[in-house]
PDB file of C-alpha atoms and ligand atoms in Angstrom:
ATOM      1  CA  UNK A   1      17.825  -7.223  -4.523  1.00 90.00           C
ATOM      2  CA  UNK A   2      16.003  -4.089  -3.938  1.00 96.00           C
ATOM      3  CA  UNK A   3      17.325  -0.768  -2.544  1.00 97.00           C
ATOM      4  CA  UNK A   4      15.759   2.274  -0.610  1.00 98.00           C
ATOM      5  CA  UNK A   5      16.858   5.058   0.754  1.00 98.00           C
ATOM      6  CA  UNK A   6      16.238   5.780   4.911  1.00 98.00           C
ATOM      7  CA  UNK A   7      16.933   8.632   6.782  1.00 99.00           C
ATOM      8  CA  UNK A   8      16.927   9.190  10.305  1.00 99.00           C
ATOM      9  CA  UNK A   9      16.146  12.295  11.189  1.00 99.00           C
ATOM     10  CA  UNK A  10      17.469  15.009  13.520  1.00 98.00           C
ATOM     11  CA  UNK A  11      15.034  14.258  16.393  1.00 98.00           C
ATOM     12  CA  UNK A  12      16.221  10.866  15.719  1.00 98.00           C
ATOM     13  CA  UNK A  13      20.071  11.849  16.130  1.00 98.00           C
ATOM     14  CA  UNK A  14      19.206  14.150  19.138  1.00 98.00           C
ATOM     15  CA  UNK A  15      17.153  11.673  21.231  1.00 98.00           C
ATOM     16  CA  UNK A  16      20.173   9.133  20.685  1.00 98.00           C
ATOM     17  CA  UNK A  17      17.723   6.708  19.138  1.00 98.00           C
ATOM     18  CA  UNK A  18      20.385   5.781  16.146  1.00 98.00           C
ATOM     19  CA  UNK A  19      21.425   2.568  17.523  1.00 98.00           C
ATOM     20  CA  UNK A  20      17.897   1.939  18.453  1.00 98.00           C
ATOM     21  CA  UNK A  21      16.628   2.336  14.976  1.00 98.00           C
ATOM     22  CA  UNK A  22      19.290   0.350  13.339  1.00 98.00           C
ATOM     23  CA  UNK A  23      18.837  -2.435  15.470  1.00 98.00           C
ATOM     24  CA  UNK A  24      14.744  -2.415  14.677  1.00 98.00           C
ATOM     25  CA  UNK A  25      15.580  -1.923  11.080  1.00 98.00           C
ATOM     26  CA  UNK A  26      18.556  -4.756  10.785  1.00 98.00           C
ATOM     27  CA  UNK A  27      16.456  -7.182  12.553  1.00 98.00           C
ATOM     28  CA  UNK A  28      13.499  -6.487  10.267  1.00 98.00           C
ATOM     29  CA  UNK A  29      16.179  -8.196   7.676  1.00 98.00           C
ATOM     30  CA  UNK A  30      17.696  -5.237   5.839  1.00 98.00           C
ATOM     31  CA  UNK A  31      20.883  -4.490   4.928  1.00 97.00           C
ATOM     32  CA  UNK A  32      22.982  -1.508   5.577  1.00 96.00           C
ATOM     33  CA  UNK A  33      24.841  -0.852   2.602  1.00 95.00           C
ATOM     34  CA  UNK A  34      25.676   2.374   3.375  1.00 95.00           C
ATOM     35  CA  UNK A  35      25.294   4.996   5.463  1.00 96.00           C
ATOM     36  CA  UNK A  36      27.228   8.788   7.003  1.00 97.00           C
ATOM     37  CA  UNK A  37      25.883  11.677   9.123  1.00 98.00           C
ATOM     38  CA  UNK A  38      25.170  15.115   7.107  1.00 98.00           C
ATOM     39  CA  UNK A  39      23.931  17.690   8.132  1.00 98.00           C
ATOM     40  CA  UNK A  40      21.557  19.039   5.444  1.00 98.00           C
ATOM     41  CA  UNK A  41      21.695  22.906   4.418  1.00 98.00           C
ATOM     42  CA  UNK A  42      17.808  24.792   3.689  1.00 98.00           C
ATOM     43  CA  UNK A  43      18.721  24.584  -0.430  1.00 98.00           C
ATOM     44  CA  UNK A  44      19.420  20.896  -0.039  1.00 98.00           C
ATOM     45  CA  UNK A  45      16.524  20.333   2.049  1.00 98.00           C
ATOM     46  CA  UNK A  46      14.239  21.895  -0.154  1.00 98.00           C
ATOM     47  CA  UNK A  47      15.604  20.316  -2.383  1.00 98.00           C
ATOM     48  CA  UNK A  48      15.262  16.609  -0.966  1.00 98.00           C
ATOM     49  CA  UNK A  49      11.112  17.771  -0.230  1.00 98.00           C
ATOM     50  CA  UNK A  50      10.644  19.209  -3.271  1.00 97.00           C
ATOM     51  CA  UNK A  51       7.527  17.744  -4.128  1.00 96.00           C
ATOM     52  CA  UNK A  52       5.807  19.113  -0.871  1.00 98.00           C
ATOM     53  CA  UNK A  53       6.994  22.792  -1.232  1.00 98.00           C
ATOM     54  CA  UNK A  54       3.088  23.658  -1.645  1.00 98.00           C
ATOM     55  CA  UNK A  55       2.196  21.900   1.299  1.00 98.00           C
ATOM     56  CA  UNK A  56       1.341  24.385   4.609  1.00 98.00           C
ATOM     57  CA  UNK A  57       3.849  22.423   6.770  1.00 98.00           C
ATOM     58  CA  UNK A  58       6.859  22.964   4.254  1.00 98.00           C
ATOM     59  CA  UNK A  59       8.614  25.248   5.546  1.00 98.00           C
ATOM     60  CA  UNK A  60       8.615  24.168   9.229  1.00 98.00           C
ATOM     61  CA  UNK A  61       9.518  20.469   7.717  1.00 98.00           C
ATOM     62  CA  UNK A  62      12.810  22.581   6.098  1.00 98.00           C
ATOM     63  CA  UNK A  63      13.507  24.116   9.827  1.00 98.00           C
ATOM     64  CA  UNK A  64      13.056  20.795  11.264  1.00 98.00           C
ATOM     65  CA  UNK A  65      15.269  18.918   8.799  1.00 98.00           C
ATOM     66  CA  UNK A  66      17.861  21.749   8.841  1.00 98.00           C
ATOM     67  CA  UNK A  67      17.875  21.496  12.657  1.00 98.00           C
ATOM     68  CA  UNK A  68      20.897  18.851  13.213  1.00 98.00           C
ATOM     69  CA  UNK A  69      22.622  16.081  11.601  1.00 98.00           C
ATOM     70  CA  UNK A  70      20.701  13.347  10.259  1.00 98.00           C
ATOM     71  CA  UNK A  71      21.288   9.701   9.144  1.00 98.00           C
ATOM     72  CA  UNK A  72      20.773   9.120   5.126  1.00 98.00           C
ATOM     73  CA  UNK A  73      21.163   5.681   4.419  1.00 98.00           C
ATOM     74  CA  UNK A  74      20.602   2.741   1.911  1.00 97.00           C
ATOM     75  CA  UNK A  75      19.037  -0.611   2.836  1.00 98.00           C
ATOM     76  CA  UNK A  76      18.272  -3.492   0.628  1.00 97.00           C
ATOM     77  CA  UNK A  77      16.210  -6.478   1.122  1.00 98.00           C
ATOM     78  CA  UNK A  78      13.335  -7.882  -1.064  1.00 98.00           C
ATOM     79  CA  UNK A  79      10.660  -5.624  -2.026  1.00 98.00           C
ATOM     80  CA  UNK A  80      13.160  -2.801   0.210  1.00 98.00           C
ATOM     81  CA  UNK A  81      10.635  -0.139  -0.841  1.00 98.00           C
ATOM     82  CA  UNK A  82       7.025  -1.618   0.250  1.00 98.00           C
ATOM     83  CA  UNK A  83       8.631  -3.397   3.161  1.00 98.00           C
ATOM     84  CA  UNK A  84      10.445  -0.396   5.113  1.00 98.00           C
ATOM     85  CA  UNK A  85       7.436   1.447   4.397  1.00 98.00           C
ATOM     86  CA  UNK A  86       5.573  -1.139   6.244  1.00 98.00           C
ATOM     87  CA  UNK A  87       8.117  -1.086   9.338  1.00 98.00           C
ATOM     88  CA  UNK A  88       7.957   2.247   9.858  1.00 98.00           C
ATOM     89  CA  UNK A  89       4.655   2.704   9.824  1.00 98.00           C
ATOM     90  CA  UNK A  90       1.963   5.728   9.246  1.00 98.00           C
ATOM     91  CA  UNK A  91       3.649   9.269   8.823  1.00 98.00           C
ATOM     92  CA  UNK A  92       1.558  10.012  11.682  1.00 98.00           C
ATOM     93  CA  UNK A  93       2.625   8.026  14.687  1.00 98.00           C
ATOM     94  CA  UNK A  94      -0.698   8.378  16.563  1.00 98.00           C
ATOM     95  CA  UNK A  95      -2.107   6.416  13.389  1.00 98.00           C
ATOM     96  CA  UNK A  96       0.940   3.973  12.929  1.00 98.00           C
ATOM     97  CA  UNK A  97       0.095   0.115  13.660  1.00 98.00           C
ATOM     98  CA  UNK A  98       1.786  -0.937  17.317  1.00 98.00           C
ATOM     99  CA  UNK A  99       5.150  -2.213  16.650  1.00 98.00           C
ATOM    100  CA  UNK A 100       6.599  -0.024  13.885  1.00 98.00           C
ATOM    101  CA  UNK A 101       9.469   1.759  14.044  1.00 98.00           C
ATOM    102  CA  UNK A 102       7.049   5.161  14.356  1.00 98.00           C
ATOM    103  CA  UNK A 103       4.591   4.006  16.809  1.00 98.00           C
ATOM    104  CA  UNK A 104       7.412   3.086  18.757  1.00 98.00           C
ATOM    105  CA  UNK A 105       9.695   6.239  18.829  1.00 98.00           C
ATOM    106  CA  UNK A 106       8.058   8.945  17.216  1.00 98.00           C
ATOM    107  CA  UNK A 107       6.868  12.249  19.051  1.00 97.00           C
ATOM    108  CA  UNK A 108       4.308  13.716  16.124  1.00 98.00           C
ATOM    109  CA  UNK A 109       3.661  13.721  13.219  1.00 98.00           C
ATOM    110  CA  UNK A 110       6.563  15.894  11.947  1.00 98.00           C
ATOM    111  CA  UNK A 111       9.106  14.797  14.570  1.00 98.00           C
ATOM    112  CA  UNK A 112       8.615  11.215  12.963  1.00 98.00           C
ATOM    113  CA  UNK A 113      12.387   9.989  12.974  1.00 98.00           C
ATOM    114  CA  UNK A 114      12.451   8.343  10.027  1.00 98.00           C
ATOM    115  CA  UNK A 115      12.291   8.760   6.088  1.00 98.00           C
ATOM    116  CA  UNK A 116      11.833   5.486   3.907  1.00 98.00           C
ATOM    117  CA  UNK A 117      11.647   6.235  -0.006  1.00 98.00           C
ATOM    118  CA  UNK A 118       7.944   5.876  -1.164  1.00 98.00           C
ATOM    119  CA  UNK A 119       8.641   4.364  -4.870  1.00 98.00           C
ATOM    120  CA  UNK A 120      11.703   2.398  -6.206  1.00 97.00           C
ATOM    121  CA  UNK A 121      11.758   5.674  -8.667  1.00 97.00           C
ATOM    122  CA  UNK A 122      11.702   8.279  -6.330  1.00 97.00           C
ATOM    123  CA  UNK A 123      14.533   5.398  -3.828  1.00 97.00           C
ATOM    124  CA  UNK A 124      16.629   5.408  -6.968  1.00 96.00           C
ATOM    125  CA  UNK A 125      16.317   9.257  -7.019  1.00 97.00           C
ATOM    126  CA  UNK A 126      16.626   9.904  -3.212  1.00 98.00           C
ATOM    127  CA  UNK A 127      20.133   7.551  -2.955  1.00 97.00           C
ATOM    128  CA  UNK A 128      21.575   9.153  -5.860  1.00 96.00           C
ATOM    129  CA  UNK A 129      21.239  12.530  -3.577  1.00 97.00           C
ATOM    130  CA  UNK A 130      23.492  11.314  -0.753  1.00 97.00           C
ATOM    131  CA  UNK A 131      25.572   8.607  -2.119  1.00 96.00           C
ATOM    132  CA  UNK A 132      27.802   8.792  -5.225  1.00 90.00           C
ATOM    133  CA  UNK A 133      27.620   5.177  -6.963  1.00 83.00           C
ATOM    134  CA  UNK A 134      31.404   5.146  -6.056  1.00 81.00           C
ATOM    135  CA  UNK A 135      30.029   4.741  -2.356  1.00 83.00           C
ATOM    136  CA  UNK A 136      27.456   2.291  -2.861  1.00 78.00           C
ATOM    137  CA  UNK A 137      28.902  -1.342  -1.414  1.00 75.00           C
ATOM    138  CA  UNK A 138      26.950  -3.868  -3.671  1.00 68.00           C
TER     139      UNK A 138
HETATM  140  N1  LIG B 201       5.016  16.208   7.679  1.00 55.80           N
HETATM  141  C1  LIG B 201       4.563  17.169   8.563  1.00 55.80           C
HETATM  142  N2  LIG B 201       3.204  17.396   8.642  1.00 55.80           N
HETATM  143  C2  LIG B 201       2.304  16.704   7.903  1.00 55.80           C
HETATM  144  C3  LIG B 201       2.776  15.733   7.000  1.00 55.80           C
HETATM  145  C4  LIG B 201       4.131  15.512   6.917  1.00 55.80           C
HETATM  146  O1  LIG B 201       5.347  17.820   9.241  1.00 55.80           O
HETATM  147  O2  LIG B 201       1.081  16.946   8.036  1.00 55.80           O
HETATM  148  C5  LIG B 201       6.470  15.946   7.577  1.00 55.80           C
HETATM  149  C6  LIG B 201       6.903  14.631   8.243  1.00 55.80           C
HETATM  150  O3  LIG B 201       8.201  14.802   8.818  1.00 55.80           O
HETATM  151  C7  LIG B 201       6.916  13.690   7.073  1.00 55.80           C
HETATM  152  C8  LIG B 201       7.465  14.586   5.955  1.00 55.80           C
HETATM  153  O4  LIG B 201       6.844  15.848   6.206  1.00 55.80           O
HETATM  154  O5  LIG B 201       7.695  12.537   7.307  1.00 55.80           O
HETATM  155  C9  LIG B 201       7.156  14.132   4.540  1.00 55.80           C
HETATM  156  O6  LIG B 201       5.771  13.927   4.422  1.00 55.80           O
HETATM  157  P1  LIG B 201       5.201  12.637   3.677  1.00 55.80           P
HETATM  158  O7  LIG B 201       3.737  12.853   3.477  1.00 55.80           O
HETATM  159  O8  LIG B 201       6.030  12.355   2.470  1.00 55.80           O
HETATM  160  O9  LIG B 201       5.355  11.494   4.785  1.00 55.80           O
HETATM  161  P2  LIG B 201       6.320  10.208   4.830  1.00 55.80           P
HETATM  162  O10 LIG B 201       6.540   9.744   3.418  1.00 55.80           O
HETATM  163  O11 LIG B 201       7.593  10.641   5.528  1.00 55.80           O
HETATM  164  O12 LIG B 201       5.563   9.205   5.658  1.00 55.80           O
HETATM  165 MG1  LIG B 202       7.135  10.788   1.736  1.00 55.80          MG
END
């Protein structure tokens, strides 16, 4: 079955919305195969986003993501990719459909709470960031 990787992010850790967001996202039908609390330094931050470094709101995504611990983790179901993208809804949560994960919880449109991998190659990439393959329960 297919794997992707999920974050939740700091606002998501600091509003105490973890339990909140695993609920939504195990009764959606994934799988938690794993998942630990890091808190990211700026190198490995920039590092994670760096295909938006020439993007305006890069560096205040970096100060954002920096800001507390966050939530990596790796979910599986069917189609794990396309589907938690579809939970989750629009990076924007003023533009997210009513009943995702965003639209529910989400302040704006940086403070979104949530990272889902947006290709199986960049999910591959993204869990082979946080999780050694020694760590990945199968
Ligand atoms: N982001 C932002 N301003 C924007 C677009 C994105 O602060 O105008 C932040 C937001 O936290 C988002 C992340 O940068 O989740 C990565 O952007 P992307 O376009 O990849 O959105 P996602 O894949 O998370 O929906
Ligand atoms: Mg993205």
């Amino acid at each position: 079955m297919d794997l992707t990787l999920a974050i939740l992010k700091p606002d998501c850790v600091r509003r105490k919305l973890t339990g909140k967001a695993i609920d939504f996202i195990e009764s959606k039908g994934f799988k938690t195969l794993c998942m630990k609390k890091v808190k990211l330094d700026r190198p490995q931050a920039e590092a994670f986003y760096a295909v938006h470094k020439s993007k305006n709101f890069f560096n205040d995504l970096i100060l954002f993501m920096t800001s507390g611990p966050c939530i990596p983790m790796v979910l599986q179901k069917e189609e794990a990719v396309t589907e938690f993208r579809e939970i989750i809804g629009a990076t924007d949560p003023k533009k997210a459909k009513e009943g995702t994960l965003r639209k529910l919880y989400a302040d704006n449109v940086q403070e979104n709470i949530i990272h889902g991998s947006d290709s199986m190659e960049n999910a591959k990439k993204e869990i082979a960031f946080f999780f050694p393959l020694t760590e990945i329960i199968s």
